[in-house]
mmCIF file of C-alpha atoms in Angstrom:
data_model
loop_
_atom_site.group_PDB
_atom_site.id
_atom_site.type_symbol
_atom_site.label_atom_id
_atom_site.label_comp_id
_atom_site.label_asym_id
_atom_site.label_seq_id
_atom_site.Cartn_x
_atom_site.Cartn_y
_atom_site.Cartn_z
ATOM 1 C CA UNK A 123 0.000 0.000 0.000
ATOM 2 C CA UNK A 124 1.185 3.470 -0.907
ATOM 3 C CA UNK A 125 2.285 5.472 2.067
ATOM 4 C CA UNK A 126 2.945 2.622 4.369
ATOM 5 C CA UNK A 127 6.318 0.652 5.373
ATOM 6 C CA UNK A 128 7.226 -2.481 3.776
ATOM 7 C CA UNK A 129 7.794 -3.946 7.165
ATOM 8 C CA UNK A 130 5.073 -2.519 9.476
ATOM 9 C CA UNK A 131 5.411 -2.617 13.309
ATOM 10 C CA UNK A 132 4.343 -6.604 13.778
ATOM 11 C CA UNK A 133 2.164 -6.406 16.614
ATOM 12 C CA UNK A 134 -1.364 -4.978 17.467
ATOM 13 C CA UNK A 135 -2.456 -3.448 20.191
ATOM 14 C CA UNK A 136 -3.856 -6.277 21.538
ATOM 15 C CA UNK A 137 -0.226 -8.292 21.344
ATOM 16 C CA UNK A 138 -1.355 -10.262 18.060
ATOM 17 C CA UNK A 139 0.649 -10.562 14.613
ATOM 18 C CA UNK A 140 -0.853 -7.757 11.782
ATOM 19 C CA UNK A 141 -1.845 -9.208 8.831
ATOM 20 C CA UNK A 142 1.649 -7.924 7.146
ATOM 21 C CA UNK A 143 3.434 -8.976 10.432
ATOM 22 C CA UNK A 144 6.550 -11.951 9.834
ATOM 23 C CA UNK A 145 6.538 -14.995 12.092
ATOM 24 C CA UNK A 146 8.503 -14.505 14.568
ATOM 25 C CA UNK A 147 9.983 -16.931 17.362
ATOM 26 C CA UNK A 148 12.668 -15.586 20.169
ATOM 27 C CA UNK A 149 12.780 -12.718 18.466
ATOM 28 C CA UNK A 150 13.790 -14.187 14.911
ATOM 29 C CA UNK A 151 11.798 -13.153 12.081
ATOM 30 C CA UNK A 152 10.920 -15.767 9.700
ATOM 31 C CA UNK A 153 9.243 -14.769 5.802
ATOM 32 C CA UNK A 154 6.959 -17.842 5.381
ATOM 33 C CA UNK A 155 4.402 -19.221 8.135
ATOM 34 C CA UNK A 156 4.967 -22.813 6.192
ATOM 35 C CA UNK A 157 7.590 -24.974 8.532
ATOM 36 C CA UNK A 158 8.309 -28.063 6.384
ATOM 37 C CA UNK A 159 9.574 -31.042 8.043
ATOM 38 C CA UNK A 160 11.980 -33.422 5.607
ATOM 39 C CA UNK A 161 11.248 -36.823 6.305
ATOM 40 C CA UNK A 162 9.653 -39.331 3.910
ATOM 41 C CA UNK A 163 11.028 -37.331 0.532
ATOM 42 C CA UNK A 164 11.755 -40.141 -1.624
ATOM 43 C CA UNK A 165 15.175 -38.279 -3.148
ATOM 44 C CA UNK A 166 17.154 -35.251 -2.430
ATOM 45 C CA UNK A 167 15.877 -33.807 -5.891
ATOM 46 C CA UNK A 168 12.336 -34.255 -4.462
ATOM 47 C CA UNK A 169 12.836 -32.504 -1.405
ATOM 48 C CA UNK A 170 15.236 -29.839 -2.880
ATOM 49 C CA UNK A 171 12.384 -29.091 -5.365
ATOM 50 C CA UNK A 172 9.746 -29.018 -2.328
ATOM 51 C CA UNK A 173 11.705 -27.169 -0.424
ATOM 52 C CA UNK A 174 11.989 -24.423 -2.822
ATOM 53 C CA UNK A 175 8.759 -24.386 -3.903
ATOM 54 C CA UNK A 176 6.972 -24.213 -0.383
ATOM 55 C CA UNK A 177 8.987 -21.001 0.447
ATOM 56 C CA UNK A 178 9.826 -21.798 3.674
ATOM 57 C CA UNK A 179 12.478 -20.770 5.614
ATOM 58 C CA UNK A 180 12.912 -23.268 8.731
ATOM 59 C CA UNK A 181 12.898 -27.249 8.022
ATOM 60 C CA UNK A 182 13.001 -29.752 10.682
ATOM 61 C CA UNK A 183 15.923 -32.735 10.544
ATOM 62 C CA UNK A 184 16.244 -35.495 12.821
ATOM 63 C CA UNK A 185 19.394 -36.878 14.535
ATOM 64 C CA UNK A 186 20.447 -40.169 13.381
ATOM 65 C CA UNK A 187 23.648 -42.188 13.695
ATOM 66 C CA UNK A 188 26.033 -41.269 10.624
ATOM 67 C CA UNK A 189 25.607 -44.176 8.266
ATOM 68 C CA UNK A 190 28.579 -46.352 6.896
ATOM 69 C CA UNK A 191 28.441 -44.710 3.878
ATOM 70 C CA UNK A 192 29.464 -41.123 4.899
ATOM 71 C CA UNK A 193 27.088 -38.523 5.715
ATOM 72 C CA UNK A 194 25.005 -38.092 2.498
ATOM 73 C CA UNK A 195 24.413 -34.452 0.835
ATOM 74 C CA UNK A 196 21.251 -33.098 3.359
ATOM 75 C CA UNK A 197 22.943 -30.331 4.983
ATOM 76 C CA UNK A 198 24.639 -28.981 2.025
ATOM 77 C CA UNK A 199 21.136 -29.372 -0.177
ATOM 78 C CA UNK A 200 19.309 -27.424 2.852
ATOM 79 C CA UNK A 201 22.098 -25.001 2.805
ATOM 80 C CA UNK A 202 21.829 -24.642 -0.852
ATOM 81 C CA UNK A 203 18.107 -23.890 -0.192
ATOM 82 C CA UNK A 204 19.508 -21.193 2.341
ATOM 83 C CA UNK A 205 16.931 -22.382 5.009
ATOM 84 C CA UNK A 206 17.288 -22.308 8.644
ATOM 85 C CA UNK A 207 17.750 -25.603 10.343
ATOM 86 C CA UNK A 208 15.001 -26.943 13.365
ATOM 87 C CA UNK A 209 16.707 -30.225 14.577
ATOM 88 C CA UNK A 210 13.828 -32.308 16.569
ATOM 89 C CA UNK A 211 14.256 -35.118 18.656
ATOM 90 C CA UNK A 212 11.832 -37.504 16.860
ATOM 91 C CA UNK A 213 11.714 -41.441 17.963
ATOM 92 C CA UNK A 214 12.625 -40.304 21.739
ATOM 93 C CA UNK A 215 10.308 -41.820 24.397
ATOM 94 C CA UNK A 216 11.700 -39.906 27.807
ATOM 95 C CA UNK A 217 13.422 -36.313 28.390
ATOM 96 C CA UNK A 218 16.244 -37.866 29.351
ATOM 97 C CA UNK A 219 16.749 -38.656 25.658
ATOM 98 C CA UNK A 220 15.613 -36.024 24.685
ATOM 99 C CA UNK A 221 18.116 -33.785 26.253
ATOM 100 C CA UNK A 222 20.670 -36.329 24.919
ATOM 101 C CA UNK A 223 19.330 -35.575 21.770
ATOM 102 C CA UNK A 224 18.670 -32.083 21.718
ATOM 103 C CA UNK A 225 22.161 -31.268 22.860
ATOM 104 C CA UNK A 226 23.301 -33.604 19.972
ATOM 105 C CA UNK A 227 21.213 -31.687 17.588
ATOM 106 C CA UNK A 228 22.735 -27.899 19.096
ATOM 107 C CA UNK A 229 26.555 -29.567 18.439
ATOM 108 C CA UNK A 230 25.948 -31.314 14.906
ATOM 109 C CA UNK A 231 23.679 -28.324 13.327
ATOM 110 C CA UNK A 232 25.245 -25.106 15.707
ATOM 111 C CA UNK A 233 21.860 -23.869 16.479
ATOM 112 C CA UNK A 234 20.014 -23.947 19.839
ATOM 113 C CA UNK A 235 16.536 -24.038 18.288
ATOM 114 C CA UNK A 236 15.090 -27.720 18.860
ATOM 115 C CA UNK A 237 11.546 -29.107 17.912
ATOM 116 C CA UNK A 238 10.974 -31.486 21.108
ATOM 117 C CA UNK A 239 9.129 -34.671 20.171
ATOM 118 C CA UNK A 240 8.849 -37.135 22.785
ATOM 119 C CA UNK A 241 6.320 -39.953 22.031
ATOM 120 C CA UNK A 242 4.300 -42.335 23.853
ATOM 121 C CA UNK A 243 4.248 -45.507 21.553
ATOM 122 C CA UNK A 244 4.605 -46.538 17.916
ATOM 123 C CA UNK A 245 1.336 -46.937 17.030
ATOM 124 C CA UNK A 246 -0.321 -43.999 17.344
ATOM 125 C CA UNK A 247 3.201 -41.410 17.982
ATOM 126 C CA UNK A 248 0.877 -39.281 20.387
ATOM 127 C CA UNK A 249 2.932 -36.978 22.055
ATOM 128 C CA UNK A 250 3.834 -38.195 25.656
ATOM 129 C CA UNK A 251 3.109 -34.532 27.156
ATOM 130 C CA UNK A 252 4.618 -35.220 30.839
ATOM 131 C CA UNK A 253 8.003 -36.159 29.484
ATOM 132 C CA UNK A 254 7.684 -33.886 27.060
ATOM 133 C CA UNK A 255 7.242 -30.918 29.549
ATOM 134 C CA UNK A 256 9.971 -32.266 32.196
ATOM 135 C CA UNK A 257 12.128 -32.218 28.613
ATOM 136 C CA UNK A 258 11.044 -28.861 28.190
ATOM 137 C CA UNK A 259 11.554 -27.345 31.597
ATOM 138 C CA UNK A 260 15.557 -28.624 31.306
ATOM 139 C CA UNK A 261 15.714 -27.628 28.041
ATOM 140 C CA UNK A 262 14.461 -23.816 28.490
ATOM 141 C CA UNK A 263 17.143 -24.176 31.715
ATOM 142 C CA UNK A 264 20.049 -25.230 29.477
ATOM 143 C CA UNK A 265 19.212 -21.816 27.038
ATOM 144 C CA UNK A 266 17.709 -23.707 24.089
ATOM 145 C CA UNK A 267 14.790 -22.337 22.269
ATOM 146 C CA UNK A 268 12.130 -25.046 22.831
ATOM 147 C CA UNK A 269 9.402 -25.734 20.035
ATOM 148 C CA UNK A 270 7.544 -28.690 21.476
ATOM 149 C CA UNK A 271 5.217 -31.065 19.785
ATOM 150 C CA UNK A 272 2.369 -31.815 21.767
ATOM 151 C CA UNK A 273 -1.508 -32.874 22.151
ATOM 152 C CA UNK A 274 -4.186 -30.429 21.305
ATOM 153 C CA UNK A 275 -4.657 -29.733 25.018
ATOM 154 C CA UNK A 276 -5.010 -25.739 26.139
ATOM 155 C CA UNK A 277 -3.998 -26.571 29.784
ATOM 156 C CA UNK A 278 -0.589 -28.755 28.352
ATOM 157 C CA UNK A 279 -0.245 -26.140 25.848
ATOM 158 C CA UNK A 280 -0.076 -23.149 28.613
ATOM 159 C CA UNK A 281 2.008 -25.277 30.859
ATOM 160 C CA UNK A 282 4.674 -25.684 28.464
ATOM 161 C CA UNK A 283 4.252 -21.883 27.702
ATOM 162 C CA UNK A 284 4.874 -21.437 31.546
ATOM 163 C CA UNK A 285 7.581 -23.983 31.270
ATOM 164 C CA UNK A 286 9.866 -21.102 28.816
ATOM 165 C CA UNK A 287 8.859 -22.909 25.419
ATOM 166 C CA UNK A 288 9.438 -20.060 22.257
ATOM 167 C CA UNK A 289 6.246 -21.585 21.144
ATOM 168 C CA UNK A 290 3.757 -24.429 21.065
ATOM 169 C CA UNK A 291 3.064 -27.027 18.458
ATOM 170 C CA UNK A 292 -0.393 -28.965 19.234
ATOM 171 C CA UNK A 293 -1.167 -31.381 16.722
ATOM 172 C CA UNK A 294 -4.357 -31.859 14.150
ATOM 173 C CA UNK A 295 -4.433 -35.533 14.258
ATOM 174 C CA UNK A 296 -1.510 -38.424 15.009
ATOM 175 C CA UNK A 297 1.582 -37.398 12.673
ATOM 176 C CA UNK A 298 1.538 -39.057 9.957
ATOM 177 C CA UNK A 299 -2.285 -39.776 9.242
ATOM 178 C CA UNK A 300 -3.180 -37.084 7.114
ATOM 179 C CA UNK A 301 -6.860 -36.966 9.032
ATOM 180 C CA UNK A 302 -6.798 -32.735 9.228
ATOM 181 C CA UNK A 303 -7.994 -30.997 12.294
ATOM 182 C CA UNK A 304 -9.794 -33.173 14.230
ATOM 183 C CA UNK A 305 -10.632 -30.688 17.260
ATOM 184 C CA UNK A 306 -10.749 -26.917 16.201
ATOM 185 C CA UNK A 307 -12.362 -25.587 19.107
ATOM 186 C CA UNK A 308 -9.414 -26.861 20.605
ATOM 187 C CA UNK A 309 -6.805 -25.395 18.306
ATOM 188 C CA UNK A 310 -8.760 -21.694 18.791
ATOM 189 C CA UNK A 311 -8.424 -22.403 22.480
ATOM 190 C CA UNK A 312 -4.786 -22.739 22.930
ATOM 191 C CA UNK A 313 -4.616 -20.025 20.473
ATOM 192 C CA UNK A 314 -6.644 -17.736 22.909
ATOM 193 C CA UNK A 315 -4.773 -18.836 25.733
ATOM 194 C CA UNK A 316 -0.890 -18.784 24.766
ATOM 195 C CA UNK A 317 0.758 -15.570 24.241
ATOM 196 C CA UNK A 318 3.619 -17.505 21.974
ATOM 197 C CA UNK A 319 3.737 -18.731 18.436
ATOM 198 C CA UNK A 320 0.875 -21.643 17.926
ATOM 199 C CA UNK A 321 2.309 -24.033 15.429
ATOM 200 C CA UNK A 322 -0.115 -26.480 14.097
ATOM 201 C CA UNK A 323 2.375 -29.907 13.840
ATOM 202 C CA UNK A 324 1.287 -32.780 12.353
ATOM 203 C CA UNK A 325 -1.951 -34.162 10.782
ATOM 204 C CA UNK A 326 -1.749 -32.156 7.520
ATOM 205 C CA UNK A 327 -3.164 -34.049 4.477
ATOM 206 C CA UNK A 328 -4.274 -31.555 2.263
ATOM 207 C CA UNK A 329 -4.398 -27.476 1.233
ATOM 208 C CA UNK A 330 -7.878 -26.862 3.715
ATOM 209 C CA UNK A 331 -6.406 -28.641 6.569
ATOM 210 C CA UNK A 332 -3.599 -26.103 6.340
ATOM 211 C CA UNK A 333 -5.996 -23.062 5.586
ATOM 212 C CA UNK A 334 -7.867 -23.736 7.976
ATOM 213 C CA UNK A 335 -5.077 -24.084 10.837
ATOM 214 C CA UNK A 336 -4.154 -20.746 10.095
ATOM 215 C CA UNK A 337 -8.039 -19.729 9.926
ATOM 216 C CA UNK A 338 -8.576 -21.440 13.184
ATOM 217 C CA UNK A 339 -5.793 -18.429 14.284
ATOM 218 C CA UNK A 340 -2.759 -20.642 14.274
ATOM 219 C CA UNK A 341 0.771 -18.594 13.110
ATOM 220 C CA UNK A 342 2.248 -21.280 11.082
ATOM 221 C CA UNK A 343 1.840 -24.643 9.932
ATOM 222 C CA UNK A 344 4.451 -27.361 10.268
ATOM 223 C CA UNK A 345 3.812 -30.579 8.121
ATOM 224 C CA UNK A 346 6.085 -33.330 6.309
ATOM 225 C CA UNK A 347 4.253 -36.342 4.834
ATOM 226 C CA UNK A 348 1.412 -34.359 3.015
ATOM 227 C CA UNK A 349 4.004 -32.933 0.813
ATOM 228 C CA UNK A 350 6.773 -35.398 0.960
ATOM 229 C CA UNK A 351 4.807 -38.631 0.617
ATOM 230 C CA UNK A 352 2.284 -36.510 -2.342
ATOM 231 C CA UNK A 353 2.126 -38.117 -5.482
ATOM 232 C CA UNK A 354 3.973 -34.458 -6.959
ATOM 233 C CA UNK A 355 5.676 -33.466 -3.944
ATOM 234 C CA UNK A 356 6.818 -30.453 -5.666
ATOM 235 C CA UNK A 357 3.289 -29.367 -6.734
ATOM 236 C CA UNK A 358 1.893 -29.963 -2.827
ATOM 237 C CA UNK A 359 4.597 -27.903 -1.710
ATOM 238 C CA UNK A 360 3.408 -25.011 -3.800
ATOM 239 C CA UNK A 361 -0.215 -25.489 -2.644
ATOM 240 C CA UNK A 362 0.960 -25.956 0.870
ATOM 241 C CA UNK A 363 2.634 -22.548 0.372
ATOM 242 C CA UNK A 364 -0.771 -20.659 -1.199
ATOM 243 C CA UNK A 365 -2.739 -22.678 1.626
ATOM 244 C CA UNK A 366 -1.237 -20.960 4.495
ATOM 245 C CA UNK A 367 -1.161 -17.422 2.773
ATOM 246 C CA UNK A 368 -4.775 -17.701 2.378
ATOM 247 C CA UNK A 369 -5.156 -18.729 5.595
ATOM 248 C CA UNK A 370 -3.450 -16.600 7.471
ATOM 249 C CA UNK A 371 -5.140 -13.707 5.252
ATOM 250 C CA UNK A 372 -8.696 -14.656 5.947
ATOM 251 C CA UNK A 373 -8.422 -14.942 9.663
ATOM 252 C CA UNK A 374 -6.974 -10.893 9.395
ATOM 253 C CA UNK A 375 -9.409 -10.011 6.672
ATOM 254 C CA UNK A 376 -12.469 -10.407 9.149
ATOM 255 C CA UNK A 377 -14.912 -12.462 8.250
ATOM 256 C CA UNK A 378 -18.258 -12.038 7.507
ATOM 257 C CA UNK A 379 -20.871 -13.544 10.317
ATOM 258 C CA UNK A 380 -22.216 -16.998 9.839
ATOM 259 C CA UNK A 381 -25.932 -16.648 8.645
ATOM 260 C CA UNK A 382 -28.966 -19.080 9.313
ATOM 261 C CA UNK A 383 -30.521 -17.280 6.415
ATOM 262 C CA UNK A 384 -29.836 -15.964 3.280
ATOM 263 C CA UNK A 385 -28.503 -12.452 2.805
ATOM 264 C CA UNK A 386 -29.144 -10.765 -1.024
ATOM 265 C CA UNK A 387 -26.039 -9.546 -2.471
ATOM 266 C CA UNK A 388 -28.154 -7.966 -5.354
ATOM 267 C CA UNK A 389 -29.774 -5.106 -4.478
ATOM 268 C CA UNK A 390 -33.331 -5.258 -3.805
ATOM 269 C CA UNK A 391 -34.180 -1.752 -4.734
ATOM 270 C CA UNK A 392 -35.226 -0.982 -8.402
ATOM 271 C CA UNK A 393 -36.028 -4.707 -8.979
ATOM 272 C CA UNK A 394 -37.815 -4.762 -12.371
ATOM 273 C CA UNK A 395 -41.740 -5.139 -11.757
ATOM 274 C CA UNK A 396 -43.513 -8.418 -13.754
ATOM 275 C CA UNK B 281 41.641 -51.277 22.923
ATOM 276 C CA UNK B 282 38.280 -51.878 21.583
ATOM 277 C CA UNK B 283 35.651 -49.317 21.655
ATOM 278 C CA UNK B 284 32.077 -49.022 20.479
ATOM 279 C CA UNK B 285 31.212 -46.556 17.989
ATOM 280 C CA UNK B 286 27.124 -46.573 16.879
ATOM 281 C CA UNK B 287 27.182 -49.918 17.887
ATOM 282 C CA UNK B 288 29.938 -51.483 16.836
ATOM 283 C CA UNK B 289 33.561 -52.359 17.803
ATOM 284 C CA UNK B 290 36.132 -50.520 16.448
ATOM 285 C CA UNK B 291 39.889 -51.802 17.311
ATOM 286 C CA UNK B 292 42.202 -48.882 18.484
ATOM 287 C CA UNK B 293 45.781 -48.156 19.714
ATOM 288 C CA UNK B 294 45.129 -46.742 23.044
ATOM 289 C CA UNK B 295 45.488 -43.179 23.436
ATOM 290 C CA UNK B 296 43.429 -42.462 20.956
ATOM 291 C CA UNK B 297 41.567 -38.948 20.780
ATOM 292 C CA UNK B 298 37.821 -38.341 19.624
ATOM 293 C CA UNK B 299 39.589 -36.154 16.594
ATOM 294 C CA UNK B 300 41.673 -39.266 15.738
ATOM 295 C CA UNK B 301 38.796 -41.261 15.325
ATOM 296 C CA UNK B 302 37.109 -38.903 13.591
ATOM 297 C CA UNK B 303 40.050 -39.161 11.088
ATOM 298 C CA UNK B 304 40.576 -42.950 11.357
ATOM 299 C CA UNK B 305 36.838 -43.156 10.751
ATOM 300 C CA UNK B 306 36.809 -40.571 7.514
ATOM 301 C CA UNK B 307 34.065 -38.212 8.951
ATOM 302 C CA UNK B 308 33.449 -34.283 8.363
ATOM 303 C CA UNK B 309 34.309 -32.111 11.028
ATOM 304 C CA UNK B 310 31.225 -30.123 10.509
ATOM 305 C CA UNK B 311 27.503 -31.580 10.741
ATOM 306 C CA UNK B 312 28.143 -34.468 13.089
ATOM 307 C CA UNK B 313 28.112 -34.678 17.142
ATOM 308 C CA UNK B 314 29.545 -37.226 19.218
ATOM 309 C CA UNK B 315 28.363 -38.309 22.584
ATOM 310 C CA UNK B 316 31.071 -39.945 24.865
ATOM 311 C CA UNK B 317 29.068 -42.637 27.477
ATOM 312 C CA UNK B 318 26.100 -40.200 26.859
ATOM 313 C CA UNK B 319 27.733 -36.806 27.446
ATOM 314 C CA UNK B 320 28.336 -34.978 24.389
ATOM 315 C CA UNK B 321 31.881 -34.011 23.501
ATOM 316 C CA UNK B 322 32.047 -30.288 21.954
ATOM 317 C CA UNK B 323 34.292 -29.801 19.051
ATOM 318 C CA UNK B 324 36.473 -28.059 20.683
ATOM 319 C CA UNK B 325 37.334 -30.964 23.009
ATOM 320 C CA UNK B 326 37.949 -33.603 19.932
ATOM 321 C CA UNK B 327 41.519 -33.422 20.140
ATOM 322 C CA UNK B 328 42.217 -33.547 24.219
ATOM 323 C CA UNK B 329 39.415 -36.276 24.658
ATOM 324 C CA UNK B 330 41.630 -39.692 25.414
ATOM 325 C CA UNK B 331 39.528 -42.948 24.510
ATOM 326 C CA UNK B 332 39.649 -45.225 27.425
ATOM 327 C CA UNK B 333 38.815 -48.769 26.809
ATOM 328 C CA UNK B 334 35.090 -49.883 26.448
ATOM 329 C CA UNK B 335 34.265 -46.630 25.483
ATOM 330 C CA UNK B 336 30.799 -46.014 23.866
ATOM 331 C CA UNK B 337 30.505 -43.347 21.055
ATOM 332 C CA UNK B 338 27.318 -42.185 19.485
ATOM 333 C CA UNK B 339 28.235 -40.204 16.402
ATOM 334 C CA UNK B 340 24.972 -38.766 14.581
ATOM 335 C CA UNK B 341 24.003 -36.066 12.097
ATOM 336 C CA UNK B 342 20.980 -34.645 10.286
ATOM 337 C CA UNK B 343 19.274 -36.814 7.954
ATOM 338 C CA UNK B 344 15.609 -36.454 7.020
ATOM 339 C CA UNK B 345 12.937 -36.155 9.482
ATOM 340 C CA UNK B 346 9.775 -34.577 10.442
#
């Protein structure tokens, strides 16, 4: 718009992003409100072309032991990409591993942003929230910046907000699954009650489920298998992308009020008499 | 000496240092962290850290993940 900044101040009066505001976490401003996690791409051309066409600017990586055959091209592909790196600590079950992990993850990458992930069981990879916020509490203690995966529960949500977490990442539905949002008033609630980035993390399957995180008020969407594991990966990416621009516009552009009734957009005035 | 590196015996002469094994092993120096019997050793510490016998390594990096 003519007249204005290109970078307006990014928060409201009442503490919320504007509509032009960036993402921001600890104080880092991020361009795209699309996280993009990179497991399940079936080659690096795959995910280098996903990658790129998502826009985002943070992907997740997990720790794994370096494999006989040297340590593969990921980290010079993502740096290629110029994106910023979110190790998480995916297949631990306690915060003692964690930690382990995490710490791993801030020596291997040099970067003390971590996504915590600490599971319950194989089956259905639900977050295990009371290891997950002891994991947290240590973390925040030991001056990482903590983006934890967890259920879509307001109270566990706030606690790990109390606990020093940057921000908090309740999933849709198990990761994975591709099932969408399966409880939106729940998503709106820990949105109303967190004063931190909510990151909607896992569940993704498709362009509404991510349109409607953001609708639902969320700040950015973090998803993997719906674009790595999509018949066009590339193509996803880029609806992924459009998806949670949308989004994030129509929660800021107000809505209009849900109606019982119809509502004439024509004008009734000067109707032609029969 | 043997030690255990991701699981797996590795035969050294003792005295060995994490950065020797790092060589020995023909890893980067950049994108990988090692954990000594589960405390990680900074990169800075590679060459002073002595390998006692029985020692367990984990060496790791980033590889793709959600």
């Amino acid at each position: 718009m003519a007249g204005t900044p290109s970078r307006p101040d990014p928060v409201t009066i009442d503490g919320r992003p504007t509509i032009d505001g960036p993402l921001t976490i600890d104080g880092t401003e991020l361009g795209s409100r699309l996280i993009l996690g990179t497991g399940g791409a079936t080659s690096h051309a795959s995910l280098e072309a996903a990658v790129r066409a998502s826009g985002t600017e943070l992907v997740t990586v997990a720790l794994r032991r370096v494999p006989k055959d040297g340590v593969g091209g990921l980290l010079d592909l993502l740096g290629d990409c110029g994106v910023r790196l979110l190790p998480n600590t995916a297949g631990c079950r306690t915060a003692r591993d964690a930690l382990l992990t995490a710490r791993l993850g801030r020596e291997a990458l040099e970067t003390s942003w971590v996504k915590l992930e600490v599971i319950a069981d194989d089956r259905t990879l639900l977050p295990d929230v009371v290891e997950t916020i002891d994991a947290a509490e240590q973390l925040v203690r030991d001056g990482f910046v903590v983006l934890p995966y967890t259920n879509d529960d307001p109270i566990a949500a706030q606690r790990l907000v109390d606990a020093g977490c940057a921000a908090v990442m309740p999933l849709g539905a198990p990761i994975g699954s591709g099932l969408g949002i399966r409880n939106p008033h729940a998503i709106e609630l820990i949105r109303e009650l967190v004063d931190v980035p909510v990151i909607l993390d896992a569940g993704i399957g498709t362009a509404s489920h991510a349109a409607l995180a953001m609708e639902l008020g969320c700040d950015a969407v973090l998803l993997a298998t719906a674009v790595t594991r999509a018949e066009d990966p590339e193509a996803m990416a880029r609806a992924m992308h459009h998806a949670v621009e949308a989004g994030w516009l129509a929660r800021h552009a107000g809505r209009i009020p849900v109606r019982r009734l119809a509502r004439a957009s024509s004008p009734t005035e000067g109707l032609v008499e029969w | 000496m043997n030690v255990i590196v991701n699981g797996e015996q590795h035969r050294l002469e003792p005295g060995t240092t994490v950065a020797a094994l790092v060589g020995t092993l023909g890893l980067p120096s950049r994108g990988i962290a090692i954990a000594l019997d589960r405390v990680i050793v900074p990169r800075s510490r590679w060459a002073t850290e002595v390998l006692s016998p029985g020692a367990e390594l984990e060496v790791v990096t980033a590889m793709q993940g959600g």
